[in-house]
Structures are given as C-alpha cells and as structure tokens.
Tab-separated table of C-alpha atoms in Angstrom:
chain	number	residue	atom	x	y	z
A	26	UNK	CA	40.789	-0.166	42.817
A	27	UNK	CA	39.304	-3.015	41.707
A	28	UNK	CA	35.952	-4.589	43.478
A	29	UNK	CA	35.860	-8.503	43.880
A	30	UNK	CA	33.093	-9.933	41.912
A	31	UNK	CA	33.791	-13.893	42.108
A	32	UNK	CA	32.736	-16.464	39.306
A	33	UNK	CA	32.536	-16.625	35.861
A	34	UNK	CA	31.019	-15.962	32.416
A	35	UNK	CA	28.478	-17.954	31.029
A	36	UNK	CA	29.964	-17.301	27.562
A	37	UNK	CA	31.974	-20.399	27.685
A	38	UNK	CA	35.578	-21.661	28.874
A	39	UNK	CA	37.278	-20.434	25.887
A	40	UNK	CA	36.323	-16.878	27.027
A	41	UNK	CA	37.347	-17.247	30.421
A	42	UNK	CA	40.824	-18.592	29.317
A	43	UNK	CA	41.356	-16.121	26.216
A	44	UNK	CA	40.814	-13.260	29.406
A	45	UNK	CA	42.870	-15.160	31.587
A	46	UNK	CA	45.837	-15.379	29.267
A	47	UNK	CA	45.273	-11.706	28.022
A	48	UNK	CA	45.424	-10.534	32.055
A	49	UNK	CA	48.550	-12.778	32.618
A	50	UNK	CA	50.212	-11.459	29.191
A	51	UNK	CA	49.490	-7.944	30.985
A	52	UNK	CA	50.652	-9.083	34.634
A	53	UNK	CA	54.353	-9.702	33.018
A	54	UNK	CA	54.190	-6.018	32.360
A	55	UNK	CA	53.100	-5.227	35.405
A	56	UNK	CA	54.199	-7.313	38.033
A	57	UNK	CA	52.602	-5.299	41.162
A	58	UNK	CA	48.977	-5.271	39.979
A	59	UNK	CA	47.127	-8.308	41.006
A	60	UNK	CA	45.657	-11.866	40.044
A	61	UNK	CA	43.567	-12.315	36.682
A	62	UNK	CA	40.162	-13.814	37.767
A	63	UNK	CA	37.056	-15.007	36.014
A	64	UNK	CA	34.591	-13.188	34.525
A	65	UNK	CA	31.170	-13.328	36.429
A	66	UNK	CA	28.410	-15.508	35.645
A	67	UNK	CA	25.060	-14.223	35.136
A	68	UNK	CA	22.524	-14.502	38.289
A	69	UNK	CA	19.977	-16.777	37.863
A	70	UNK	CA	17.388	-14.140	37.483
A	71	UNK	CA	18.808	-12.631	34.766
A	72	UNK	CA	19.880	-16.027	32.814
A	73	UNK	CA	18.684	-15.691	29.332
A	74	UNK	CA	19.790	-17.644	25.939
A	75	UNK	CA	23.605	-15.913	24.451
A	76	UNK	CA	21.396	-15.096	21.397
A	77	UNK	CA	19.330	-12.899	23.336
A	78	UNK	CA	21.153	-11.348	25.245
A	79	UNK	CA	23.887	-9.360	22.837
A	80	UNK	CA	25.480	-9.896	19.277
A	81	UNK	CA	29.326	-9.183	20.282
A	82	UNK	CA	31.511	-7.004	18.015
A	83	UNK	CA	35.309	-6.423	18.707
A	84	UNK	CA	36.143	-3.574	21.218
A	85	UNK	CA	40.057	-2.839	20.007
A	86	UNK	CA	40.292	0.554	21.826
A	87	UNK	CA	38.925	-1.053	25.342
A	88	UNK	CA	40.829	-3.623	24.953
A	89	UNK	CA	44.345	-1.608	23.840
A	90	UNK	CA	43.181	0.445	27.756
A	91	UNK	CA	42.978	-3.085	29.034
A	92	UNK	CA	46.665	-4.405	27.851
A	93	UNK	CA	48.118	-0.843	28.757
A	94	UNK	CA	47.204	-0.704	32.424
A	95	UNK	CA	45.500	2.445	32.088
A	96	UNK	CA	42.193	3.663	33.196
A	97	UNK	CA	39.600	2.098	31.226
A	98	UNK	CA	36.994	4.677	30.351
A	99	UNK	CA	33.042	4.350	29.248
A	100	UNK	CA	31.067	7.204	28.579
A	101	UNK	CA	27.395	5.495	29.411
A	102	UNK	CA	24.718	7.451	27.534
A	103	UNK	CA	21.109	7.982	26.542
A	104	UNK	CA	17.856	8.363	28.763
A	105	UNK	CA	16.205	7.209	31.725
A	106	UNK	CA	17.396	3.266	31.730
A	107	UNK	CA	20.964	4.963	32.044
A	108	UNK	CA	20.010	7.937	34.362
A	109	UNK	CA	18.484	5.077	37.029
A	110	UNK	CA	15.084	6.429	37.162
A	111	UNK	CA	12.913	3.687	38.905
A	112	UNK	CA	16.281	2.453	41.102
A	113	UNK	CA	16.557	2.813	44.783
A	114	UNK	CA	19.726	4.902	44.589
A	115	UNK	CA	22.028	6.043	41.755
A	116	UNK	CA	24.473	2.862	42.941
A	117	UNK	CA	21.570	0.565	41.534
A	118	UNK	CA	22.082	2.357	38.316
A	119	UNK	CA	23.134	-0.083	35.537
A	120	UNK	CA	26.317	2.007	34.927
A	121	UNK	CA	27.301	2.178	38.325
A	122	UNK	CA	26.379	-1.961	38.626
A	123	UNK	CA	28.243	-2.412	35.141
A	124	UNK	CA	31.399	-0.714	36.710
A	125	UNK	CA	31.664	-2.883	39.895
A	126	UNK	CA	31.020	-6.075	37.253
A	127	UNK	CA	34.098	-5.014	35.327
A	128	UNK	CA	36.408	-4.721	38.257
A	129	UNK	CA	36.013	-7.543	39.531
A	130	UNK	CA	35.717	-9.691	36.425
A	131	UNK	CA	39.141	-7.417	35.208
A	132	UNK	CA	41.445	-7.567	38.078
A	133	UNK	CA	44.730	-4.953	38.597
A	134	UNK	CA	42.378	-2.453	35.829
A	135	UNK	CA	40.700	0.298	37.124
A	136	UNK	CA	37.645	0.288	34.597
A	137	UNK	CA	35.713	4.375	35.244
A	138	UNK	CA	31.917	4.402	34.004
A	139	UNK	CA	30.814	7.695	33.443
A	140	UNK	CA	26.808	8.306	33.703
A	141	UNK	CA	25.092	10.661	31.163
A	142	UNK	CA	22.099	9.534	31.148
A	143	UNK	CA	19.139	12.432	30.575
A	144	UNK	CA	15.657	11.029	31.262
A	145	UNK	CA	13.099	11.608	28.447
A	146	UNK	CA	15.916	11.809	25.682
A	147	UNK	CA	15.645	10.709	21.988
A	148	UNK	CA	18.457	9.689	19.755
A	149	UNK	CA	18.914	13.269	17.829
A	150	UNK	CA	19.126	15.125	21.276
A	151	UNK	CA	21.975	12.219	22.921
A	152	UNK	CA	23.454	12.680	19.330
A	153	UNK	CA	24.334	16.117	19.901
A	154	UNK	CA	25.416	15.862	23.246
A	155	UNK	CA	27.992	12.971	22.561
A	156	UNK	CA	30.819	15.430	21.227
A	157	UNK	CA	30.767	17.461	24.271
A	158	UNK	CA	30.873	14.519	26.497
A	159	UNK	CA	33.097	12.674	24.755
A	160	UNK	CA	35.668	15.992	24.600
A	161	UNK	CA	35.237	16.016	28.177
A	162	UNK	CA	35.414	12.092	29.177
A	163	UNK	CA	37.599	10.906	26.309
A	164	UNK	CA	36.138	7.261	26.872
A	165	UNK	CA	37.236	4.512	25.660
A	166	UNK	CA	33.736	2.464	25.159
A	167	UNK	CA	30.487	4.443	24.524
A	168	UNK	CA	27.202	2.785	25.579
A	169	UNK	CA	24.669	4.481	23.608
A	170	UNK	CA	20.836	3.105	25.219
A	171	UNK	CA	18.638	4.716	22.767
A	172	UNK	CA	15.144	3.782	20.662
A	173	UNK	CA	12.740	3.556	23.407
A	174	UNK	CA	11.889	6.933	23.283
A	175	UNK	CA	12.331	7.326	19.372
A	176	UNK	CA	9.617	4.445	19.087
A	177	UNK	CA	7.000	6.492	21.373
A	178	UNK	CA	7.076	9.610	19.665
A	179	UNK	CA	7.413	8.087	16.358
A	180	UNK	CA	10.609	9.666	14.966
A	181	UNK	CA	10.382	8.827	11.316
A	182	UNK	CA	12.906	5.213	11.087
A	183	UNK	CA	14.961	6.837	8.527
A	184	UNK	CA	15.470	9.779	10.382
A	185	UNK	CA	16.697	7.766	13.273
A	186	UNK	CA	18.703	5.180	11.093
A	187	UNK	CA	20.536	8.115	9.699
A	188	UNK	CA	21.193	9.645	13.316
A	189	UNK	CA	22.640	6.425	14.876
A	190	UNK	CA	24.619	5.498	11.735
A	191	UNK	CA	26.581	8.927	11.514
A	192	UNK	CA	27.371	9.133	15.323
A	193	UNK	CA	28.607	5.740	14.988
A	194	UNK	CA	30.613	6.768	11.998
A	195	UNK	CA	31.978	9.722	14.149
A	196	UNK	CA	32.880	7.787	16.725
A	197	UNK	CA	34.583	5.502	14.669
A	198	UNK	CA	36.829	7.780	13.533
A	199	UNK	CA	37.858	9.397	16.636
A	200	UNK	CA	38.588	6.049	17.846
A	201	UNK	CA	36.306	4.867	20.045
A	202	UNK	CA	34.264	1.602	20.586
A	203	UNK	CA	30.408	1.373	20.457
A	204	UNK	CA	28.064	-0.804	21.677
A	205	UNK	CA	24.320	-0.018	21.152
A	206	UNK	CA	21.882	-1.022	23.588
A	207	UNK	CA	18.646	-1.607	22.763
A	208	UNK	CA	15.000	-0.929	23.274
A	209	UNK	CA	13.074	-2.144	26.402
A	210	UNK	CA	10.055	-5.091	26.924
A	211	UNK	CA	6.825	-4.429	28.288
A	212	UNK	CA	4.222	-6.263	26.693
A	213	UNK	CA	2.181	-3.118	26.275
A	214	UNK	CA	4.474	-2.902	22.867
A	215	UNK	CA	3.964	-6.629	22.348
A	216	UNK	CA	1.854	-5.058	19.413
A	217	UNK	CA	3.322	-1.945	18.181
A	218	UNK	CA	4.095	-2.428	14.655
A	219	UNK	CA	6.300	1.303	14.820
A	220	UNK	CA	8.279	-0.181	18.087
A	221	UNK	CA	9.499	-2.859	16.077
A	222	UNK	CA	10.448	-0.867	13.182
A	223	UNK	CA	12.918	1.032	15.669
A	224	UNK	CA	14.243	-1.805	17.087
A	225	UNK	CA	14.593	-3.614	13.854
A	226	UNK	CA	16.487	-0.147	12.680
A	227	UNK	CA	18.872	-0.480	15.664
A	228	UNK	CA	19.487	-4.024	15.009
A	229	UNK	CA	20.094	-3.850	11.059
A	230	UNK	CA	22.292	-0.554	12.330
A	231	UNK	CA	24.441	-2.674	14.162
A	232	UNK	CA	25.350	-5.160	11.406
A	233	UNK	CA	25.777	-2.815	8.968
A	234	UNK	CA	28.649	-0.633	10.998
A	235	UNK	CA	29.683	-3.548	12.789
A	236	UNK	CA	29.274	-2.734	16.162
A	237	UNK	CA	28.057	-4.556	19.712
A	238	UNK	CA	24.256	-4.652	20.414
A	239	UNK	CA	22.620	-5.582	22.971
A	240	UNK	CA	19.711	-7.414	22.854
A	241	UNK	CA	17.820	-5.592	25.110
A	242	UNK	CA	13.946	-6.312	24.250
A	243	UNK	CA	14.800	-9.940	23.587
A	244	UNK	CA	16.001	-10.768	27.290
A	245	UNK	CA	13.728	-8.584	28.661
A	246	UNK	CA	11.109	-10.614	26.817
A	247	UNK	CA	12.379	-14.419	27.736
A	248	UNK	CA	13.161	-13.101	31.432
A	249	UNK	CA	9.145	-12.120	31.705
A	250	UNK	CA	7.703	-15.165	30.264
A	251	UNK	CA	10.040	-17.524	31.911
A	252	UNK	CA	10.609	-15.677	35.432
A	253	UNK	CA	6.762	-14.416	35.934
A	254	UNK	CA	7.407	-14.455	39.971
A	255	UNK	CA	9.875	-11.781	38.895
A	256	UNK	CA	9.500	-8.068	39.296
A	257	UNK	CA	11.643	-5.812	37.437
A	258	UNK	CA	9.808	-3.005	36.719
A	259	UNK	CA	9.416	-0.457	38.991
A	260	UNK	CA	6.118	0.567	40.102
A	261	UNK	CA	5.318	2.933	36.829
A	262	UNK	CA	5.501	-0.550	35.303
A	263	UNK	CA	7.727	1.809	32.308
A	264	UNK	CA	10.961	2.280	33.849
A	265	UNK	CA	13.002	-0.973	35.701
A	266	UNK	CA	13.227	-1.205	39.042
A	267	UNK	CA	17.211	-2.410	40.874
A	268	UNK	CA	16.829	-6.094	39.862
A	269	UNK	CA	16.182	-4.630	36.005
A	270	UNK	CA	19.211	-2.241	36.117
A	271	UNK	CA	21.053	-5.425	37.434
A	272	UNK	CA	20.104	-7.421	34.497
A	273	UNK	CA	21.110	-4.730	32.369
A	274	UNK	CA	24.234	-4.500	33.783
A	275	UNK	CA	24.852	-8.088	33.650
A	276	UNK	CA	23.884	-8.696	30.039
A	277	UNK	CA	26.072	-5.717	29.011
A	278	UNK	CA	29.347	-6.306	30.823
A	279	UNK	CA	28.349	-9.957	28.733
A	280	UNK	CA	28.714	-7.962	25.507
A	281	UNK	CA	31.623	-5.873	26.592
A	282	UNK	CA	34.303	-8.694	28.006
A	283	UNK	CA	32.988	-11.120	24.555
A	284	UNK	CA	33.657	-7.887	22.538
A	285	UNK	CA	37.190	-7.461	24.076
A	286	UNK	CA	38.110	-10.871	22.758
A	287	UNK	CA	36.205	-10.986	19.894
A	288	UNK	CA	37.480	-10.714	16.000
A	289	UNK	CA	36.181	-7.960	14.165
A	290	UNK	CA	33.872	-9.286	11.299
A	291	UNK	CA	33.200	-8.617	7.851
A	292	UNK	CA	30.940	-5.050	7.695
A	293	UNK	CA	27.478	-6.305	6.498
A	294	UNK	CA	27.326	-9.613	8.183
C-alpha cells in the first residue's frame, strides 16, 4: 500500500542507485509488486548540511524486512516530539509523515510506523516501556526521541548514559535496529551548560554502540539561523508545530534509507 512520494535523496547518486539495485534485486523475487523509485529529496525548508542532519549506522534487520517483502515495522518512541503535541492533527505527526516518506521512497514494501509517543516522558520511564511495546509490535527499527526532557529536569548524565546504553544493548540482542534521535533547538538552551552535557551523552552513546543518530539540535539550529522567515514551533514556542514534525520526518527517513545501505563500522569510531 505504498503512497507516491516522487524525487530523490539528497544523500547522493550512489544512494539512490545502491536502493535502486537493492529494490530491483527484490522485484526478481517478486515480480507482481511494483517499480523501485527514488528516494525523496529534502524540501527546501528543511535543507540542512548531511553532517547535521544524522550520523548513519547500518540497519541489517530493516533492511533483511526490506529484501523479504514483508511488512516493515518501526516502533516510534519517546515523548511529546513523537506523540505530535503542537501538530494540527495526529497525520502531521513525524511518525505518521515518516511512514508516508518511506512508502513512497520504498515502492512494492509496505513500511507500518507505530506511534508511542507519551508527552512529558524521560529516558528511564520510555526505557521501561520499550519491552512491552516491543513484545507487542515486534518492530523491526526502534526510533527512540529522548534527552529533551532528561536535560530539563537534570537527570544525573551518568544515570542517563547508563539507561540509553543498556536498552540499546537489549535491543541489540533481540535483534532489532536503533536509531536515536536527538534533543531539540530553541535558543532558550543556546546557554545551558547541563543541555549540552545530555546531548553530548546521546551523541558519544551513539558511537560507542554503533548506532544511527540523528542530529536533531544541529538542524534545528542551522534551519533557525538560516530560515528566520520560518516558523516551526508551535505557538508554546517548546513543542514544533506541522512544518517541524515535517522536518523531523524528513531528516529521519534521511538516516533510515542511508542506514539501510550503509556498512556497519568499527564500535568506537
């Protein structure tokens, strides 16, 4: 049931023809589904530099759903940037955006986001709730959006580094992919010395297990001081508003088709 979502990705021609020659390998096995196509590109109000948007990691168990046919299933979790507060209606959520992206930019798959998103959540709290969800969802992907709230009620940043790294580690080995996404940017954090120590956690977390993360704060960031006739932050100024979640949506389905074709690197680079 895929949607059609014309263009391409701006990750370069050699992703668009690794996905093209992945989809064709697949169409041989499945002669009824239909067409490969490219990958979307991202809408010029959400362009930001590749470095700021995600650092890629290999997806192996989306990408085995991919080759197979099957239903591709994400489990999208964490707290209000996944629950859609701030959007117009929960189709302007970035999950339900980030689905529509796929299925169109993966033609003949039928790619399922699942929403889990609980508004006011920090990492600890998601934490526990991933086992049950993932018993019930058996996804694929996970999308964990997490270290906003950690940063504003100043969890301890061991406490949270050892959080994230053993759900990651438990994810690992039930076999599913990860990709961590990131704090927010509002420049009332511009100066928050314990903000950045979250993020930096989350990013150093990352490397070290060797997962997807995306860049979150860092587009954010170039889209405000390069876009300023833009608006996407909803009227709280806190959480985004649709053309936000549509970023976010863009700049992860970014991460996840890179990830799909991307090698799996050393752990601690």
């Amino acid at each position: 049931m895929a949607r059609k979502v014309a263009g391409k990705i701006g990750a370069g021609s050699c992703i668009a023809l690794a996905l093209a020659a992945s989809l064709a390998l697949a169409q041989e096995r499945a002669p009824e589904s239909a067409p490969p196509s490219e990958a979307p590109p991202l809408s010029p109000a959400c362009e930001a530099p590749a470095g700021d948007i995600a650092a890629p990691a290999s997806l192996p168990h989306f990408a085995k759903a991919l080759r197979e046919r099957k239903t591709a299933s994400i489990l999208a979790i964490g707290s209000s940037s996944t629950s859609g507060v701030g959007a117009t209606s929960d189709a302007k959520s970035y999950p339900a955006q980030l689905e529509a992206i796929l299925e169109g930019a993966l033609k003949g798959v039928d790619v399922v986001v699942a929403n889990r998103g609980v508004s006011g959540e920090v990492a600890a709290v998601t934490a526990e709730r991933i086992k049950s969800e993932v018993a019930r969802e058996k996804p694929d992907l996970l999308l964990w959006q997490l270290g906003t709230n950690d940063a504003l009620v100043r969890i301890a940043p061991d406490e949270f580094e050892n959080t994230v790294s053993s759900t990651i580690r438990w994810l690992k080995a039930n076999e599913i992919d990860v990709v961590l996404v990131g704090l927010q940017y509002s420049s009332r954090f511009s100066r928050d010395e314990e903000y950045f120590a979250i993020r930096n956690v989350l990013q150093r977390v990352a490397t070290a297990e060797n997962v997807a993360y995306v860049r979150r704060y860092d587009a954010m960031r170039f889209i405000a001081q390069n876009h300023a006739n833009l608006q996407m932050m909803s009227r709280d100024n806190f959480h985004l508003n649709d053309l936000g979640y549509q970023c976010m949506a863009e700049h992860i389905a970014r991460a996840v088709i890179v990830g799909v074709f991307a090698k799996r690197r050393p752990s601690g680079n």
